[in-house]
Coordinates of C-alpha atoms in Angstrom, one line a residue:
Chain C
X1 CA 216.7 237.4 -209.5
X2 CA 219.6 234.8 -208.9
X3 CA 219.0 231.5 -206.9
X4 CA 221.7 232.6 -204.3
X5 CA 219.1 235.0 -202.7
X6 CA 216.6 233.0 -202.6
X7 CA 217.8 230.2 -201.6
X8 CA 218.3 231.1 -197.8
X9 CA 214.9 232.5 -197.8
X10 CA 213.4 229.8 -198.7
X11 CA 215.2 227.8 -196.0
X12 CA 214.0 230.4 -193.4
X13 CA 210.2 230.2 -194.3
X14 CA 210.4 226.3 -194.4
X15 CA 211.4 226.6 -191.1
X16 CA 208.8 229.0 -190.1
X17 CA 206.2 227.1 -191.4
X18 CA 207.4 223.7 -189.5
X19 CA 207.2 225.9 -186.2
X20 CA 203.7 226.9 -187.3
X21 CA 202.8 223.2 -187.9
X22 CA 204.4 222.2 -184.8
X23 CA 202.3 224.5 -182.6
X24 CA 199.1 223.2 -184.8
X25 CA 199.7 219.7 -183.2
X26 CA 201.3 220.9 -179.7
X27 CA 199.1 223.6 -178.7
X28 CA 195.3 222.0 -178.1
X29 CA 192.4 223.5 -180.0
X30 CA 191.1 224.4 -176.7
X31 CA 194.2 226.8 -175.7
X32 CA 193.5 230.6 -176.7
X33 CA 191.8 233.9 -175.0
X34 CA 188.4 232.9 -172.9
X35 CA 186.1 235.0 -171.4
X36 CA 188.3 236.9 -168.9
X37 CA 190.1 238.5 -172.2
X38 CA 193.5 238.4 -173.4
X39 CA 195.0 239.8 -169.6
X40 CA 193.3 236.8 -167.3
X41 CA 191.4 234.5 -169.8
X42 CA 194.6 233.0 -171.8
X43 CA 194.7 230.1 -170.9
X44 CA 193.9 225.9 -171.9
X45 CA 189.6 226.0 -171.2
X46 CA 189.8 221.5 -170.6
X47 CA 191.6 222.3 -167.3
X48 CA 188.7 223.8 -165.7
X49 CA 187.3 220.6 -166.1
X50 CA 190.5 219.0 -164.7
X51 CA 190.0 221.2 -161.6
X52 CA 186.4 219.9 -161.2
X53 CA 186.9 216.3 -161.4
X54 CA 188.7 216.6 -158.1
X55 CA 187.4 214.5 -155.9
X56 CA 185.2 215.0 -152.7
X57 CA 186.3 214.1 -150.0
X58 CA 184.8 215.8 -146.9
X59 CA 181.2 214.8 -147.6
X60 CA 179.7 216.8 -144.8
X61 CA 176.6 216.0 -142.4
X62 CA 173.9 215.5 -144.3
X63 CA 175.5 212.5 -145.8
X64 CA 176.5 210.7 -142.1
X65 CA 173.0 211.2 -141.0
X66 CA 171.9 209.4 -143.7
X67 CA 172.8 206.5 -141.9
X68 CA 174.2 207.6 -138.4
X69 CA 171.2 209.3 -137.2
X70 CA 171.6 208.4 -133.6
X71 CA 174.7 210.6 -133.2
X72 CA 173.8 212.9 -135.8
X73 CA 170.7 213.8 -133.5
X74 CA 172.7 213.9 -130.7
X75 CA 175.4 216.3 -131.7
X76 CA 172.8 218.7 -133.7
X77 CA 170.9 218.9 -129.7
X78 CA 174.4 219.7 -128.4
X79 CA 176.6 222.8 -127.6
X80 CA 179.1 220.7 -130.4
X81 CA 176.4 220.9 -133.2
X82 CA 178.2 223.0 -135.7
X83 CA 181.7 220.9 -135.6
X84 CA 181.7 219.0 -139.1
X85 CA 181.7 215.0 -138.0
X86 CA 184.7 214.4 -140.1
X87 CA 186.7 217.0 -138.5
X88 CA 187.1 214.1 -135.8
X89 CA 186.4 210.5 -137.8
X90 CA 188.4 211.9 -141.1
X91 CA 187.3 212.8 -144.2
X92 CA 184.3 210.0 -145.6
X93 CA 185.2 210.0 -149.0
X94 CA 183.4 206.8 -150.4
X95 CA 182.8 205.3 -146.5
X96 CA 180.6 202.7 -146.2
X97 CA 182.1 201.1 -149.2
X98 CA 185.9 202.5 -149.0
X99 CA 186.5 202.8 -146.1
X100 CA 184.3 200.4 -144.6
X101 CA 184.7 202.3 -141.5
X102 CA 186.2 205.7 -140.2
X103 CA 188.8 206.6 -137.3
X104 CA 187.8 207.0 -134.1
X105 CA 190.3 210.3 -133.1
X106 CA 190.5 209.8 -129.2
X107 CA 193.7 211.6 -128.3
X108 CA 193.6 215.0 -126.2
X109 CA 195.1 217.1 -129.1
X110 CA 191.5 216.7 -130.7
X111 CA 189.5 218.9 -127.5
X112 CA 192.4 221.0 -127.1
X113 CA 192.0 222.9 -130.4
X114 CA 189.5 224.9 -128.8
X115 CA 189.6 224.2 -125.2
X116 CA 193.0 224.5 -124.6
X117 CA 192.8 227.6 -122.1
X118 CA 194.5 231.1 -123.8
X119 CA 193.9 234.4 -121.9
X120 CA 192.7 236.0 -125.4
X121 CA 189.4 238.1 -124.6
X122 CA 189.5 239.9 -127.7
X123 CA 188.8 236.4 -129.4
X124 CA 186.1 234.6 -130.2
X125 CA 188.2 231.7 -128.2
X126 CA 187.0 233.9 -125.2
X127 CA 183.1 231.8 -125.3
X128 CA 184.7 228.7 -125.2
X129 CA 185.3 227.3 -121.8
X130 CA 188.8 226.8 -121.4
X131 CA 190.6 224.2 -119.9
X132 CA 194.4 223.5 -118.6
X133 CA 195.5 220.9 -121.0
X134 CA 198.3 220.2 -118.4
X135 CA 196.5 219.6 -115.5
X136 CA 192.7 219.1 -116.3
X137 CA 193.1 215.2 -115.5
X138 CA 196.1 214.5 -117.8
X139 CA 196.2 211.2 -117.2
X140 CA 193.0 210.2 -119.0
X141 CA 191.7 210.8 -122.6
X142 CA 188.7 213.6 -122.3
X143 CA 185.9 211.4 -123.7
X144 CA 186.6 208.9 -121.0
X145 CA 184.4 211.7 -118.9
X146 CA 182.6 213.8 -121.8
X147 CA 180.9 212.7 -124.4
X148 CA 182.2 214.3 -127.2
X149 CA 178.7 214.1 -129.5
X150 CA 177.2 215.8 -126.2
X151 CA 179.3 217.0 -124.0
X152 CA 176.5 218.0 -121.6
X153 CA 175.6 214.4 -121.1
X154 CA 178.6 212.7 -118.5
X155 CA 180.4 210.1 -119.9
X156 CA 179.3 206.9 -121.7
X157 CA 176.1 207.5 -120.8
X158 CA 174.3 208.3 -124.6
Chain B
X1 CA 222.1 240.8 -211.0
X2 CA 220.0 242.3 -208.6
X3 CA 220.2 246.3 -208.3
X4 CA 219.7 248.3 -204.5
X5 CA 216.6 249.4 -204.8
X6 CA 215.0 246.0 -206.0
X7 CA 216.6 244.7 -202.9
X8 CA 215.6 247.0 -200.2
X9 CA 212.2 246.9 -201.7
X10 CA 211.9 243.1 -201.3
X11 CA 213.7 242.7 -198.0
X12 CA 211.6 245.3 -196.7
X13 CA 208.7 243.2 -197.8
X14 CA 209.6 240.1 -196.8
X15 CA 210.3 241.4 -193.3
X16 CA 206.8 243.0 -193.2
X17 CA 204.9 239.5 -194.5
X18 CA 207.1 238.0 -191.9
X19 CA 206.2 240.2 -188.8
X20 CA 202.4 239.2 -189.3
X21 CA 201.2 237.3 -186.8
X22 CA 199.0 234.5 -187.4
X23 CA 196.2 236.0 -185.4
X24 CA 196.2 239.1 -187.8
X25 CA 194.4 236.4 -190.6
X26 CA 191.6 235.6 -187.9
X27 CA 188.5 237.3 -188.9
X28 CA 186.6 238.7 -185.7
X29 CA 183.8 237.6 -184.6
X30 CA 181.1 240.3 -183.5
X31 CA 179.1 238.3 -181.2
X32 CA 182.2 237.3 -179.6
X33 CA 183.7 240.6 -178.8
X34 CA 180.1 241.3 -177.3
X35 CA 179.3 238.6 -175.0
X36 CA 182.0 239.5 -173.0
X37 CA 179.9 243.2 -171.7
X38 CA 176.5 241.7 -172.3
X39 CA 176.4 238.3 -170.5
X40 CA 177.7 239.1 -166.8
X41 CA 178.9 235.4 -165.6
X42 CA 176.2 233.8 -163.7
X43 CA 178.5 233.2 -160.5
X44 CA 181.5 235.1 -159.0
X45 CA 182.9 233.5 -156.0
X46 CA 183.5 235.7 -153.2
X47 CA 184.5 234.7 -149.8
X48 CA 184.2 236.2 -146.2
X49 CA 186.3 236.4 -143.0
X50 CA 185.3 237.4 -139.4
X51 CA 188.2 237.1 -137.4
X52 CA 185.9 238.2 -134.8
X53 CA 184.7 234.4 -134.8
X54 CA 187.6 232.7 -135.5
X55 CA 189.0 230.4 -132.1
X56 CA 192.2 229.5 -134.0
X57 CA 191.0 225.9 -133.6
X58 CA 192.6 224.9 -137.2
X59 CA 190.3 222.3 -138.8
X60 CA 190.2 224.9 -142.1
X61 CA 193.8 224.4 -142.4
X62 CA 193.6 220.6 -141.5
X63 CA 190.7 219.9 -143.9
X64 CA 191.8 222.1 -146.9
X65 CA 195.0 220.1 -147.0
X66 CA 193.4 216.7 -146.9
X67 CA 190.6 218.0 -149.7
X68 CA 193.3 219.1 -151.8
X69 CA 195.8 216.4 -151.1
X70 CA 199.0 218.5 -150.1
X71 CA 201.3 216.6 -148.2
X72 CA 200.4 216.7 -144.7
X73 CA 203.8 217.1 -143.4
X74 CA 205.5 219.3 -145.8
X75 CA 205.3 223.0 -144.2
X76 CA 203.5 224.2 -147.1
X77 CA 199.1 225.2 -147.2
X78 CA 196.8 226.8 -149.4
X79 CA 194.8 228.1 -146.4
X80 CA 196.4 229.2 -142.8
X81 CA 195.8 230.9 -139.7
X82 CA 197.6 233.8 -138.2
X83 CA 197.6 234.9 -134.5
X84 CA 198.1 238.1 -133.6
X85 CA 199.1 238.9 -129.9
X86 CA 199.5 242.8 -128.9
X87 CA 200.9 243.0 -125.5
X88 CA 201.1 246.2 -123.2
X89 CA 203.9 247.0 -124.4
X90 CA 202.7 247.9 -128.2
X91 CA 204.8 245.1 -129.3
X92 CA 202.4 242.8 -132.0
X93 CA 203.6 239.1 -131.9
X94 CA 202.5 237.1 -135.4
X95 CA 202.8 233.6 -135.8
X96 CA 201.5 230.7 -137.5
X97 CA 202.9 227.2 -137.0
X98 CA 202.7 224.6 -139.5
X99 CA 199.8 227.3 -140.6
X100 CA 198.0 226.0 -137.4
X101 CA 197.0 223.2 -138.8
X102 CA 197.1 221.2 -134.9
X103 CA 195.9 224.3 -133.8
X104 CA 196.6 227.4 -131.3
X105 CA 196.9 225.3 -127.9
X106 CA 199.5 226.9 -125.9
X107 CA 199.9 230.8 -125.4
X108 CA 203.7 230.8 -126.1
X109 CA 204.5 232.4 -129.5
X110 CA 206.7 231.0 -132.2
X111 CA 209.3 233.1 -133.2
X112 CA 211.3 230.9 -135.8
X113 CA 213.7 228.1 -135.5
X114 CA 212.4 226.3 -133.4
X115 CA 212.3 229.4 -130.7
X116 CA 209.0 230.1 -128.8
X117 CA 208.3 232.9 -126.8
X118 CA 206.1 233.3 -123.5
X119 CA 203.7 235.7 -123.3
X120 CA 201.8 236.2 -120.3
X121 CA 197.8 236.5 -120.2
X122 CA 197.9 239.9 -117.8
X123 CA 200.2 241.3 -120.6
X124 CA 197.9 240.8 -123.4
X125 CA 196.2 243.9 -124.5
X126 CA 194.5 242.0 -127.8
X127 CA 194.8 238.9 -129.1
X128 CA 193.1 237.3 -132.1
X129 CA 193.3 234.9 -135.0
X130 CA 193.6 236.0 -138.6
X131 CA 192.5 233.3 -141.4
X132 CA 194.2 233.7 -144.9
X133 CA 193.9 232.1 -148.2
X134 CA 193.8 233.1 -151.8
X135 CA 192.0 236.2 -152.8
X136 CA 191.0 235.3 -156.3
X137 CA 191.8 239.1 -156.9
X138 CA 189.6 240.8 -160.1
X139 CA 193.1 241.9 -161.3
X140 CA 195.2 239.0 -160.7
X141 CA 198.6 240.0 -161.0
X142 CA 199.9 236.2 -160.6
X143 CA 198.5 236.0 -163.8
X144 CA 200.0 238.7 -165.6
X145 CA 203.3 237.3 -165.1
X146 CA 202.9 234.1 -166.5
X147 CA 204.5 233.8 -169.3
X148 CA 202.8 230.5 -171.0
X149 CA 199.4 230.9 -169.8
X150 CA 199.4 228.1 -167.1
X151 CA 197.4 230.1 -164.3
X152 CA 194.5 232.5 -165.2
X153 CA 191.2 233.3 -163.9
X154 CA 187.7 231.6 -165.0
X155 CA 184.5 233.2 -165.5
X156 CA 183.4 233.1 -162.1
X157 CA 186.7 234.4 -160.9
X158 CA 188.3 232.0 -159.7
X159 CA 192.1 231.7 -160.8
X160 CA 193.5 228.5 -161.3
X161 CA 196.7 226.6 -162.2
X162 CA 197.3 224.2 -165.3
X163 CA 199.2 221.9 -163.9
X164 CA 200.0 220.5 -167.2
X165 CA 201.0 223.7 -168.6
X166 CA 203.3 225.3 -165.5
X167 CA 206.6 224.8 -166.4
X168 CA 207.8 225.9 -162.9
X169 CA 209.5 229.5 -163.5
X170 CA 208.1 230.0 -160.1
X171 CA 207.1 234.2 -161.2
X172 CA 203.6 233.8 -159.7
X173 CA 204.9 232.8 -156.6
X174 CA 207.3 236.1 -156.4
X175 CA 203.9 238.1 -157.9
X176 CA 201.3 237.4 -155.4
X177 CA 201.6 240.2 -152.9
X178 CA 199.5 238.0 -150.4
X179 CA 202.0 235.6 -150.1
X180 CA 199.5 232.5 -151.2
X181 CA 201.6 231.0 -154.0
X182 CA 204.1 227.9 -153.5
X183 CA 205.7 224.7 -155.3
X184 CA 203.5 221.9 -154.9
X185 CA 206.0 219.3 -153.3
X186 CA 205.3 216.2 -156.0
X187 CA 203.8 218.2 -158.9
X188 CA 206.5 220.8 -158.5
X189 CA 204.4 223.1 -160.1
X190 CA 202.8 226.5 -158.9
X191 CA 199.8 225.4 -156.5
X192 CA 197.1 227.9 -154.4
X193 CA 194.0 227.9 -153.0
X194 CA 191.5 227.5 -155.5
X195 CA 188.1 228.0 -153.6
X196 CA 187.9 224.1 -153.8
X197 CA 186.7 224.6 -157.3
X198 CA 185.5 220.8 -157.4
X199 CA 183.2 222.0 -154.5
X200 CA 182.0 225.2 -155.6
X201 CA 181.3 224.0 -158.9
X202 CA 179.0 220.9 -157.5
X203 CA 176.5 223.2 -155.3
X204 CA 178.9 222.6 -151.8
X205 CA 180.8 224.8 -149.7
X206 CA 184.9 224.8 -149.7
X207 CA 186.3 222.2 -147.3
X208 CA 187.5 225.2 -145.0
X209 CA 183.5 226.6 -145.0
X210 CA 182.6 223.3 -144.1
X211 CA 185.3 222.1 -141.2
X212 CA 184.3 225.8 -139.8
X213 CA 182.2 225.7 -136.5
X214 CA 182.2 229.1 -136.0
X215 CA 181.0 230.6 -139.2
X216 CA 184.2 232.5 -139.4
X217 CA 184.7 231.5 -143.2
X218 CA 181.8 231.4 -145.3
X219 CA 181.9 231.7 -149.3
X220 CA 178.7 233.7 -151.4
X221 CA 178.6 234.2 -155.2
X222 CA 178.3 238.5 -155.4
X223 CA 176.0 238.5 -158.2
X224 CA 173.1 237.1 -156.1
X225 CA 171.9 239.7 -154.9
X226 CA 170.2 237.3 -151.7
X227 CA 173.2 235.5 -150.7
X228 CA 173.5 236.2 -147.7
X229 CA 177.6 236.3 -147.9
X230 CA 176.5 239.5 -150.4
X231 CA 174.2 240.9 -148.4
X232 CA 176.9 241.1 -145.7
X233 CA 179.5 243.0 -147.9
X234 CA 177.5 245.4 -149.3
X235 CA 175.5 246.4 -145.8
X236 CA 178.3 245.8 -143.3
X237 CA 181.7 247.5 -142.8
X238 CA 184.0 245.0 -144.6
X239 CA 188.0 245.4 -145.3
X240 CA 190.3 244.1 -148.0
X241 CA 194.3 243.0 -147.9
X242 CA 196.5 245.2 -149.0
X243 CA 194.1 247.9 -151.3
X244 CA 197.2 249.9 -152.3
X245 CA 197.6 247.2 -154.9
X246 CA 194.9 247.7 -156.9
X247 CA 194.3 243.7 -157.1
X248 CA 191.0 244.4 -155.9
X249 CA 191.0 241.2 -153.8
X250 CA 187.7 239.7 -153.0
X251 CA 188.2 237.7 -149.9
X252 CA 186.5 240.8 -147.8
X253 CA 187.3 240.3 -143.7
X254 CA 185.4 241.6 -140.7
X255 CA 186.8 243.1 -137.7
X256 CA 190.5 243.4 -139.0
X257 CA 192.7 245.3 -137.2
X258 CA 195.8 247.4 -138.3
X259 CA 198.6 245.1 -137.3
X260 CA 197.3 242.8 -139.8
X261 CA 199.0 243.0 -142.8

């Protein structure tokens, strides 16, 4: 056969095979079909490990009571036991060390989340008693008069 | 010179060798093509709503954006709360501002730009909060869309998002039926709510579990047969969104009603 045919051809597959070579290097060894098959598992398998190197950063109860056990006890003996701690102070991430110390949130807004008074009796907002953000004493900040690790006890008192 | 037939024959070839694809030359591997049926995953992540619980107090919303470090101001969430207020009139009134991240503390309703509406309590015939997040469906069809394999769903059926691999095309976002899907404002990449898979994976509970008081969101794996989370879904009445899909979602709610979409 003459060269002329041949020629383009061979031009084509060198540049099929530098796509396949390219892809070797581009494409990581870990990219292909996993175990949710072909439809749902194609996909690269190190980013599920990307995904749980994330880090923590609510740490939950258990850790504060570690070394906050006076208001840990407190809150677990009081109609606010189940309300995470860092739904208030922020999230801990790696408090003592970084932060050294957490926010104290002492602004209204925080009690009115689930106080704030809303005719809904179909709700489960319906057990909690509701107050009138606007004129249940506006002019103070609510854990001036209830403590908000036991709102049962008055005040500053615990 | 080259005849016709020598050429049609060749071409013809060529064309064929050509049109393999590289995965026709990988041999299969029996125990491969197996462990697929025979090894059911340990874990697969379900989660459960009660909107009978829920107090639309937002600390889910709040929390799942701080865990998962989306900008706290930009209106977008992985997680939100809806309300639902049907007043006497049949009328249902929806709304969800900033995904209630601050909260439900007023009874006015937001109807968009900036426009609130007041409803008053002797007009209300039910009211009630409606949490919402990603629902990790067993047919994802955010998945099927993609069209470079960024976003897929792991063994324990959770589906995630490469962020290394998006490239942005945005056709998961326009796939979800549930609405979960958006740009992540600095990654402007495809972002969703993941079941806090660094969470899950370490033994904890989601951030939104966790910031719950109320037990209104709680997560089980379904093939324990005494997780509690399980025991609830297959004993109790449970509901899915949007079954005419066929995404078979598994984020299973209690108490729905029918104006929730």
């Amino acid at each position: 056969m003459k060269n002329h045919v041949w020629r383009p051809l061979y031009v084509a597959l060198a540049i099929v095979l530098l796509i396949l070579t390219a892809r070797l290097f581009l494409v990581p060894e870990d990219f292909g079909v996993h175990e949710r098959g072909y439809m749902y598992g194609w996909y690269r398998k190190g980013n599920e490990a990307e995904w749980r190197a994330v880090k923590v950063k609510y740490r939950t109860a258990a850790y504060c009571k570690e070394c906050h056990a006076k208001e840990y006890d407190a809150i677990k003996g009081s109609p606010h036991s189940r309300i995470m701690c860092e739904n208030c102070h922020g999230p801990a991430l790696d408090h003592p060390d970084d932060p050294p110390t957490l926010t104290i949130d002492r602004h209204r807004s925080l009690c009115a989340r689930c106080h704030a008074l809303l005719p809904y009796k179909t709700s489960g907002r319906s057990d909690i008693r509701g107050i009138n953000i606007e004129t249940h004493h506006p002019e103070a900040e609510c854990v001036l008069c209830h403590w908000p690790h036991n709102p049962k006890a008055e005040g500053k008192s615990l | 010179m080259i005849d016709r037939r020598t050429f049609c024959k060749k071409s013809m070839l060529l064309v064929g060798g050509l049109a393999l694809p590289l995965a026709a030359f990988e041999l299969f591997d029996p125990r491969k093509l197996l462990a697929d049926k025979s090894d059911p995953a340990k874990e697969r992540w379900v989660f459960l709503v009660d909107t009978e619980k829920c107090v639309g107090c937002g600390y889910c919303v709040h929390a799942c954006k701080v865990e998962n470090e989306i900008p706290y101001e930009a209106n977008v969430t992985r997680t939100w709360v809806e309300r639902y207020v049907v007043t006497k009139d049949g009328k249902s009134h929806i709304d969800s501002p900033k995904g209630g991240r601050d909260g439900f503390t007023a009874g006015r309703i937001e109807i968009g730009e900036g426009k609130h509406e007041e409803i008053r309590g002797e007009d209300v015939n039910k009211a009630f909060f409606v949490p919402k997040l990603c629902n990790q469906c067993e047919n994802p069809p955010c998945v099927q869309v993609c069209p470079v394999g960024a976003t897929y769903a792991t063994a324990d059926g959770v589906v995630l998002v490469d962020r290394k691999w998006c490239i942005g095309c945005g056709y998961c976002i326009m796939g979800c039926p549930y609405g979960v899907r958006f740009f992540h404002p600095v990654y402007h990449v495809a972002e969703k709510c993941n079941f806090c898979y660094h969470r899950i994976t370490k033994g904890m509970k989601t951030a939104c579990v966790d910031a719950c008081a109320f037990d209104a969101r709680r997560i089980g794996n379904i093939n324990d047969p005494a997780d509690p989370v399980t025991r609830i879904i297959v004993t109790e009445r449970v509901s899915i969104l949007k079954e005419e899909y066929g995404t078979k979602p598994q984020v299973y709610y209690l108490g729905l009603s029918k104006e929730v979409k």
